[in-house]
JSON list of C-alpha atoms in Angstrom, two decimals:
[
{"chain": "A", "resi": 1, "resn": "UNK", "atom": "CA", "xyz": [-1.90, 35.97, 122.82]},
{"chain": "A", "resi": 2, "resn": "UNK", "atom": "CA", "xyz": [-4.37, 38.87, 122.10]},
{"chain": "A", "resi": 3, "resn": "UNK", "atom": "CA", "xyz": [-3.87, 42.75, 121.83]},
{"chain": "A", "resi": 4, "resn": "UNK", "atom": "CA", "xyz": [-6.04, 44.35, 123.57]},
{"chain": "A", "resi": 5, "resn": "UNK", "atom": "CA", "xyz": [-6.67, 48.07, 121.98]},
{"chain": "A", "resi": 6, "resn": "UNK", "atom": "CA", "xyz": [-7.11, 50.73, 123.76]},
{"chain": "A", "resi": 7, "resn": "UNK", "atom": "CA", "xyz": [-9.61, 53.41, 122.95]},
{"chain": "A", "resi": 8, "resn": "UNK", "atom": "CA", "xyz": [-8.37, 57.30, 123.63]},
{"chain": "A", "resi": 9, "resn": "UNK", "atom": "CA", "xyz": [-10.41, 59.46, 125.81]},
{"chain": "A", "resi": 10, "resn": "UNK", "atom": "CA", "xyz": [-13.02, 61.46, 124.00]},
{"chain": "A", "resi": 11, "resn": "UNK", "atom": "CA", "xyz": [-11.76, 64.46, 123.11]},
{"chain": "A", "resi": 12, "resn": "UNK", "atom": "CA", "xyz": [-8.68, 66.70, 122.49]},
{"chain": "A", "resi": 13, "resn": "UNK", "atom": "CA", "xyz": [-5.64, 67.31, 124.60]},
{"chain": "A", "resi": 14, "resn": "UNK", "atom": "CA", "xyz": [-6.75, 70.85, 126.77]},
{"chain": "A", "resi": 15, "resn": "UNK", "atom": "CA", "xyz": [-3.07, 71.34, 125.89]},
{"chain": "A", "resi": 16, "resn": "UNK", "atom": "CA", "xyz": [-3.71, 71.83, 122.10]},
{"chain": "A", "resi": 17, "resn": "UNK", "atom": "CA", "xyz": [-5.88, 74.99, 121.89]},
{"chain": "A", "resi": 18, "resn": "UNK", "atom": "CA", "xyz": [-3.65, 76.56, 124.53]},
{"chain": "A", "resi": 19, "resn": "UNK", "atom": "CA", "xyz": [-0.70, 76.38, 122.04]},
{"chain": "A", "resi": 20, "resn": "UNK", "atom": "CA", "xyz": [-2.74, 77.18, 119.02]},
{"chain": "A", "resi": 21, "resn": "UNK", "atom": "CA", "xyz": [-4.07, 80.18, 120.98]},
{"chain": "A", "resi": 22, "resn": "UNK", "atom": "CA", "xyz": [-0.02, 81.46, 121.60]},
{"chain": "A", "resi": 23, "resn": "UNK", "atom": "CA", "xyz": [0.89, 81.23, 117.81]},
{"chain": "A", "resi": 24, "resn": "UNK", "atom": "CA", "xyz": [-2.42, 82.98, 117.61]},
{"chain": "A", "resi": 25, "resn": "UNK", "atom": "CA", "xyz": [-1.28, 85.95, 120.07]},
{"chain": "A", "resi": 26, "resn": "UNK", "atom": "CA", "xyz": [1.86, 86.16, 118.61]},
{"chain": "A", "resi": 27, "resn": "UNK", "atom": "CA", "xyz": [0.59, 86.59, 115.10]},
{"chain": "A", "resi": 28, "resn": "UNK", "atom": "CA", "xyz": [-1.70, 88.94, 115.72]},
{"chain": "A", "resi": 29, "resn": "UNK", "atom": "CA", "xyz": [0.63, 91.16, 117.37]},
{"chain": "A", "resi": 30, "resn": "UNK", "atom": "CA", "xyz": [2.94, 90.78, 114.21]},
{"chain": "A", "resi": 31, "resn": "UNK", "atom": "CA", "xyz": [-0.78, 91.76, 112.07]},
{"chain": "A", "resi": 32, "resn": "UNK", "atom": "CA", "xyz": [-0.88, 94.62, 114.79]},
{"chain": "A", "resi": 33, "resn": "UNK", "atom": "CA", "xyz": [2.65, 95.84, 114.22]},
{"chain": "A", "resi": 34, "resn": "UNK", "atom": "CA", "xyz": [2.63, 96.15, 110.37]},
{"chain": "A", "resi": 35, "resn": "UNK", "atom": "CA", "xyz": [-0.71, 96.32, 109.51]},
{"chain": "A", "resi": 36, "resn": "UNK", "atom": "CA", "xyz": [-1.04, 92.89, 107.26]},
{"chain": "A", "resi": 37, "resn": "UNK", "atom": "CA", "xyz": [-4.29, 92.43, 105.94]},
{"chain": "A", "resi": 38, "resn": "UNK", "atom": "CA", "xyz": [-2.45, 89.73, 104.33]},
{"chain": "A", "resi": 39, "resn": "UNK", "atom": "CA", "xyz": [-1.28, 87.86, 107.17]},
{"chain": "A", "resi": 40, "resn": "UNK", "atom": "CA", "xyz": [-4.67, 88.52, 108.94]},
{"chain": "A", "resi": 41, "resn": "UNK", "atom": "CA", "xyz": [-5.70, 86.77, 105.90]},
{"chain": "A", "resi": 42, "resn": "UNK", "atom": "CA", "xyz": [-4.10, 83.66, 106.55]},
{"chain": "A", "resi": 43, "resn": "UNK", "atom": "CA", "xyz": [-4.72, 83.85, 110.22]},
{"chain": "A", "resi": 44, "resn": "UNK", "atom": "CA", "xyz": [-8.38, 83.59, 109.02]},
{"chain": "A", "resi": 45, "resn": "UNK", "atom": "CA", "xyz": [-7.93, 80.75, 106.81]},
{"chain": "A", "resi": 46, "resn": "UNK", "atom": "CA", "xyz": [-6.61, 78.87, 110.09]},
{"chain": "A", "resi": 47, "resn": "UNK", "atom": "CA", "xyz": [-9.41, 80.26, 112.12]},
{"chain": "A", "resi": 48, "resn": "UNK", "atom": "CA", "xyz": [-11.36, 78.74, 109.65]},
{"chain": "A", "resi": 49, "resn": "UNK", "atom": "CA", "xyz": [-9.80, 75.43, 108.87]},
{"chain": "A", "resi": 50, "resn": "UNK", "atom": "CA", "xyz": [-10.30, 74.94, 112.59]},
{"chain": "A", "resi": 51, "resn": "UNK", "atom": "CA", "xyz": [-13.58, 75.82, 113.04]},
{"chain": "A", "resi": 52, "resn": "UNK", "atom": "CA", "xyz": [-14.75, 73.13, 109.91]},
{"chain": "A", "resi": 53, "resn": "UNK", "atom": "CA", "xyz": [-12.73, 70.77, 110.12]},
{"chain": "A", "resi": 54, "resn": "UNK", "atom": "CA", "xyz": [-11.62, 70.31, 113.34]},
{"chain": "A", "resi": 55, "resn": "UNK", "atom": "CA", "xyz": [-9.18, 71.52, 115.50]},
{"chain": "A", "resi": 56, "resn": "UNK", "atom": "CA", "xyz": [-6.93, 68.12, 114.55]},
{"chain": "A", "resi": 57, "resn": "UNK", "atom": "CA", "xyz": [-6.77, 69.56, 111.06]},
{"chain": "A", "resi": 58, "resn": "UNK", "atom": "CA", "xyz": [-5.82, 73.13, 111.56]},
{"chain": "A", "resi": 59, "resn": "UNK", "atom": "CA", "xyz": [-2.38, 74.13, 111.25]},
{"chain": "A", "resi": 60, "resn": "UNK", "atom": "CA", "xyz": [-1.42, 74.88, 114.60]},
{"chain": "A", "resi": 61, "resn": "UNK", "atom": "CA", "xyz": [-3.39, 71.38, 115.71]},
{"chain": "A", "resi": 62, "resn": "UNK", "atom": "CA", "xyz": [-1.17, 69.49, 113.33]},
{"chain": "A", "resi": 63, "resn": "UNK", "atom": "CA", "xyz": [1.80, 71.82, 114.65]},
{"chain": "A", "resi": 64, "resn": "UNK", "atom": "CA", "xyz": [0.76, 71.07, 118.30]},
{"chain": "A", "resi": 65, "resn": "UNK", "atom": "CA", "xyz": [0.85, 67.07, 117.77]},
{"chain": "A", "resi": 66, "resn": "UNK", "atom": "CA", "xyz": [4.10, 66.41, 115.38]},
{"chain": "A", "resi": 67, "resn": "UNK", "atom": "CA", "xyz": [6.27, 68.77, 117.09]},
{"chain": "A", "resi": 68, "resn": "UNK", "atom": "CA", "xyz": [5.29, 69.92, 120.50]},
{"chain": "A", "resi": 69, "resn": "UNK", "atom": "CA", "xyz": [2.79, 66.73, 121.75]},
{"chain": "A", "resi": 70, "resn": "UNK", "atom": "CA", "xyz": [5.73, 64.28, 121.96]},
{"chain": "A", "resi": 71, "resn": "UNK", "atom": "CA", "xyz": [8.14, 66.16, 124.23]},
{"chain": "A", "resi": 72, "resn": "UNK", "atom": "CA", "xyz": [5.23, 66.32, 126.38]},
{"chain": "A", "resi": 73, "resn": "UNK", "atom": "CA", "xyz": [3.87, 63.90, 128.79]},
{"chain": "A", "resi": 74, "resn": "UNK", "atom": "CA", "xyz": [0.99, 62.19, 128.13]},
{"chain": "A", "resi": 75, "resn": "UNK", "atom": "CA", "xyz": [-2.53, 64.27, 128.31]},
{"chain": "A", "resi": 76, "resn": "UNK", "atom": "CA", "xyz": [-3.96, 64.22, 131.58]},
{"chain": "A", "resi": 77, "resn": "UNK", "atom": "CA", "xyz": [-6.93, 66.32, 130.48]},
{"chain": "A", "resi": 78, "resn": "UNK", "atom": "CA", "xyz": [-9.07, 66.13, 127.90]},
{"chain": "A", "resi": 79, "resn": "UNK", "atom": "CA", "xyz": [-12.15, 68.62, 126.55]},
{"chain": "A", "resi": 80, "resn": "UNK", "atom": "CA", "xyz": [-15.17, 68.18, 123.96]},
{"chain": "A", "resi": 81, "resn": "UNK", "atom": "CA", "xyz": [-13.92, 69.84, 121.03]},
{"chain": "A", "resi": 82, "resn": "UNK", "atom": "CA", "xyz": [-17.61, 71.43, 120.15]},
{"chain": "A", "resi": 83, "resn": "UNK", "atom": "CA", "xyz": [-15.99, 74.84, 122.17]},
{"chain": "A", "resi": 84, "resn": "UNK", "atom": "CA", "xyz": [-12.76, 75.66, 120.88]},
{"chain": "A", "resi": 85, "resn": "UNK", "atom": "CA", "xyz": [-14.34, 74.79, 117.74]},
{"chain": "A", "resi": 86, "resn": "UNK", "atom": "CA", "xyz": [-16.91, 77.44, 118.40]},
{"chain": "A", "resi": 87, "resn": "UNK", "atom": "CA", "xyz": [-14.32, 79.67, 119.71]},
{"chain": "A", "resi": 88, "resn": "UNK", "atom": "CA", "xyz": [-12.28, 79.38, 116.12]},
{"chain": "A", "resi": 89, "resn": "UNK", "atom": "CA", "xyz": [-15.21, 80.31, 114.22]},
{"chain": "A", "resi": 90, "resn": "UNK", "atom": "CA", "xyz": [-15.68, 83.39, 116.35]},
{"chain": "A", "resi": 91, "resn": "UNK", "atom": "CA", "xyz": [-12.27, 83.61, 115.67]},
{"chain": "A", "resi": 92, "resn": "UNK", "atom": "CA", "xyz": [-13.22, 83.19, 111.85]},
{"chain": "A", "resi": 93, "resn": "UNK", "atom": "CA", "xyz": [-15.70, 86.78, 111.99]},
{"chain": "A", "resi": 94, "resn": "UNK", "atom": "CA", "xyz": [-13.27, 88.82, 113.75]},
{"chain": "A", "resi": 95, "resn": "UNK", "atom": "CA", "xyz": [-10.17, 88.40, 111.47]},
{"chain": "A", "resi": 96, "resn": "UNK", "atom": "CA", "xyz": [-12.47, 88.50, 108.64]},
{"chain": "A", "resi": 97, "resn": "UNK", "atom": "CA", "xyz": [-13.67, 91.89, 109.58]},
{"chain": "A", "resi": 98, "resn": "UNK", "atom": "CA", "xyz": [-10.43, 92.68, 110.18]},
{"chain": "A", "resi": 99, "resn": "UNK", "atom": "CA", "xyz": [-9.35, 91.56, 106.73]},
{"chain": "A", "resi": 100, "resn": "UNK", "atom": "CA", "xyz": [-11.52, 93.90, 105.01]},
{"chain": "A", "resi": 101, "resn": "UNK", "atom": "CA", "xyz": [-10.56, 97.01, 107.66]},
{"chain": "A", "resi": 102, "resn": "UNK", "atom": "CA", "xyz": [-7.20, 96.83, 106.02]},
{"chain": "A", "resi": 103, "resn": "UNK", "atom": "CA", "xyz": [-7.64, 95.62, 102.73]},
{"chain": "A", "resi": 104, "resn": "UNK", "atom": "CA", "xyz": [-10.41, 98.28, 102.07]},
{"chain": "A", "resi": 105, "resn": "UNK", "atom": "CA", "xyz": [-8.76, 101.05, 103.57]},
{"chain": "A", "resi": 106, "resn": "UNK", "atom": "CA", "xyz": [-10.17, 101.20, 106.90]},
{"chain": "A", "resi": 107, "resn": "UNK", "atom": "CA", "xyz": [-7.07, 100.53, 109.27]},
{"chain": "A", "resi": 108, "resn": "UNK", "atom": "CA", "xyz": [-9.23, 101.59, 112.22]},
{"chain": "A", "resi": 109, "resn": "UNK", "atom": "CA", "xyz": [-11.52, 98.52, 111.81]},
{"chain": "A", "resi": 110, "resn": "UNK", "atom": "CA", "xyz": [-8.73, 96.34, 110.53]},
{"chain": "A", "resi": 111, "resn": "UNK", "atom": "CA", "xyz": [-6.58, 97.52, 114.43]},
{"chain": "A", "resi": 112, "resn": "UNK", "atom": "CA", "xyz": [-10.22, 97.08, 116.36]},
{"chain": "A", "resi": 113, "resn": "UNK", "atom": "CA", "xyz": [-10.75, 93.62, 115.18]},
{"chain": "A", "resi": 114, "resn": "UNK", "atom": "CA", "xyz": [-7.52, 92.70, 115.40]},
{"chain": "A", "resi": 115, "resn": "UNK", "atom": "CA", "xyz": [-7.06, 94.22, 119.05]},
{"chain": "A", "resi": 116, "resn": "UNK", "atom": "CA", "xyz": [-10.51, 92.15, 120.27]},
{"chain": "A", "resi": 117, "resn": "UNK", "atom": "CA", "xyz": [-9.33, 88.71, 118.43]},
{"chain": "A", "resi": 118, "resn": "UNK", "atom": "CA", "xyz": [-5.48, 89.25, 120.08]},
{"chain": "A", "resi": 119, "resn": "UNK", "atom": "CA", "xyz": [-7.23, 90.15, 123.46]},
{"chain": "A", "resi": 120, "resn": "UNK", "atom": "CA", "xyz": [-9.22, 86.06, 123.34]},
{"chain": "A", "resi": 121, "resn": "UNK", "atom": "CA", "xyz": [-5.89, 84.92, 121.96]},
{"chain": "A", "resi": 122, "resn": "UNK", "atom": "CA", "xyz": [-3.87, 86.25, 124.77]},
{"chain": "A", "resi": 123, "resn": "UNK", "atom": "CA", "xyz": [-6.44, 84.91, 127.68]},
{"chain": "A", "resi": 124, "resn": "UNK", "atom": "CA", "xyz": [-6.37, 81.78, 126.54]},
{"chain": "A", "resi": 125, "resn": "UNK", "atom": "CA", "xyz": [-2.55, 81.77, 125.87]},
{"chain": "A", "resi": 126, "resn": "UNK", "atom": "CA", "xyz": [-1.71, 82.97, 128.74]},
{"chain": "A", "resi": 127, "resn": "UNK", "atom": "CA", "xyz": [-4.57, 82.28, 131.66]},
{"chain": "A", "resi": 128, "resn": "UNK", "atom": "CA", "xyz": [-6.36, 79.47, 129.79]},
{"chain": "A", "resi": 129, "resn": "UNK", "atom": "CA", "xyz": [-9.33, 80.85, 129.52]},
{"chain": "A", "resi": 130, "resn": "UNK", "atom": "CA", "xyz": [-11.02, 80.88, 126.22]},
{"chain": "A", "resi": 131, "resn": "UNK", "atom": "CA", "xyz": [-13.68, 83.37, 125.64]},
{"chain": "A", "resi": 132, "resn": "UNK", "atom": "CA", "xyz": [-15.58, 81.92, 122.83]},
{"chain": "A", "resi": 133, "resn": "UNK", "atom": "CA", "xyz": [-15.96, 78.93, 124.90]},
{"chain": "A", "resi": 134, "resn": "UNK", "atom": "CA", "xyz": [-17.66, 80.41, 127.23]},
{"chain": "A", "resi": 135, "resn": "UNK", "atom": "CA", "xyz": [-19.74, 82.40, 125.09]},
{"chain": "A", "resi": 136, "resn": "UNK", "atom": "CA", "xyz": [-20.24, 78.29, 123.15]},
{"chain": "A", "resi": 137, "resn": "UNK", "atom": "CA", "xyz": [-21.37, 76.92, 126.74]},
{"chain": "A", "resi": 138, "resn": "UNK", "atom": "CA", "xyz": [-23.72, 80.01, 127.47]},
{"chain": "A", "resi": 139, "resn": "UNK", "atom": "CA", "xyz": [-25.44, 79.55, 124.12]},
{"chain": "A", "resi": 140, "resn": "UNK", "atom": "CA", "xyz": [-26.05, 76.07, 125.09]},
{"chain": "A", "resi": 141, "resn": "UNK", "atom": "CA", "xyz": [-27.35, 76.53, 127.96]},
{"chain": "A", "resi": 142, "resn": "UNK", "atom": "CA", "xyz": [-29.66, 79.41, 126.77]},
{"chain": "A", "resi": 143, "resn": "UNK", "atom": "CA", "xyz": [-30.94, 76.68, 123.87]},
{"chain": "A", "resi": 144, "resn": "UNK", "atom": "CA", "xyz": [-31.65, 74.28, 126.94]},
{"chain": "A", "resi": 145, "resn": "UNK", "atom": "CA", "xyz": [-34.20, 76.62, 128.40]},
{"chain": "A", "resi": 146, "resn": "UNK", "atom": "CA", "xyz": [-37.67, 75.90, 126.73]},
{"chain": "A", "resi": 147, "resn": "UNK", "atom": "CA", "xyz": [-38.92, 79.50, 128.44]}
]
């Protein structure tokens, strides 16, 4: 008798950068509420981890499939992960800025970049919709046209 192996779908569960986008939210409204450059810090770092070297490798990804994956039931959707990717290095600029708002001594910029990155969070936490996907997909399809 043979095993046959079965190949997963290409790319990740839709269901992973909705979760990583609510520990997003809720960190950044803990960043919001005390003012952390620190902890906007390591929010950054994840941005970042995400961004280059994949969304499987970040934190929350590795969060997402040891702990909250298998009490699920098995993925019914699946999405390239060239967006969210995209989406985590936007993610990447605007905590960075952030970073140096409140580690420099410029709390308005730190509260501005914060408030913008916590505003994509929360639409794709809560509605689904991720912003720097969209802005991935446009930018695309702006390369496309040879005009």
């Amino acid at each position: 008798m043979t095993e046959t192996q079965v190949t997963p779908p290409a790319g990740i569960d839709v269901r992973g950068p909705r979760f990583g986008a609510t520990v997003t939210t809720a960190v950044l409204v803990v960043v919001l509420a005390t003012g952390s450059g620190w902890l906007l810090a390591a929010q950054a770092l994840v941005f970042a981890i995400g961004a280059f070297a994949g969304l499987r490798r970040a934190p929350y990804g590795l969060l997402f499939a040891r702990l909250v994956r298998p009490r699920l039931g098995p993925p019914t959707a699946f999405e390239d992960e060239a967006p969210p990717r995209f989406a985590q290095g936007v993610g990447v600029v605007f905590a960075v800025v952030g970073v140096i708002g409140y580690l420099a001594g410029v709390p308005a910029l730190g509260i501005a970049a914060t408030a913008l990155a916590l505003a994509a969070a929360f639409l794709n936490a809560a509605f689904g919709y991720c912003l720097g996907c969209e802005m991935y997909l446009m930018l695309v399809r702006l390369r496309g046209r040879t005009t």
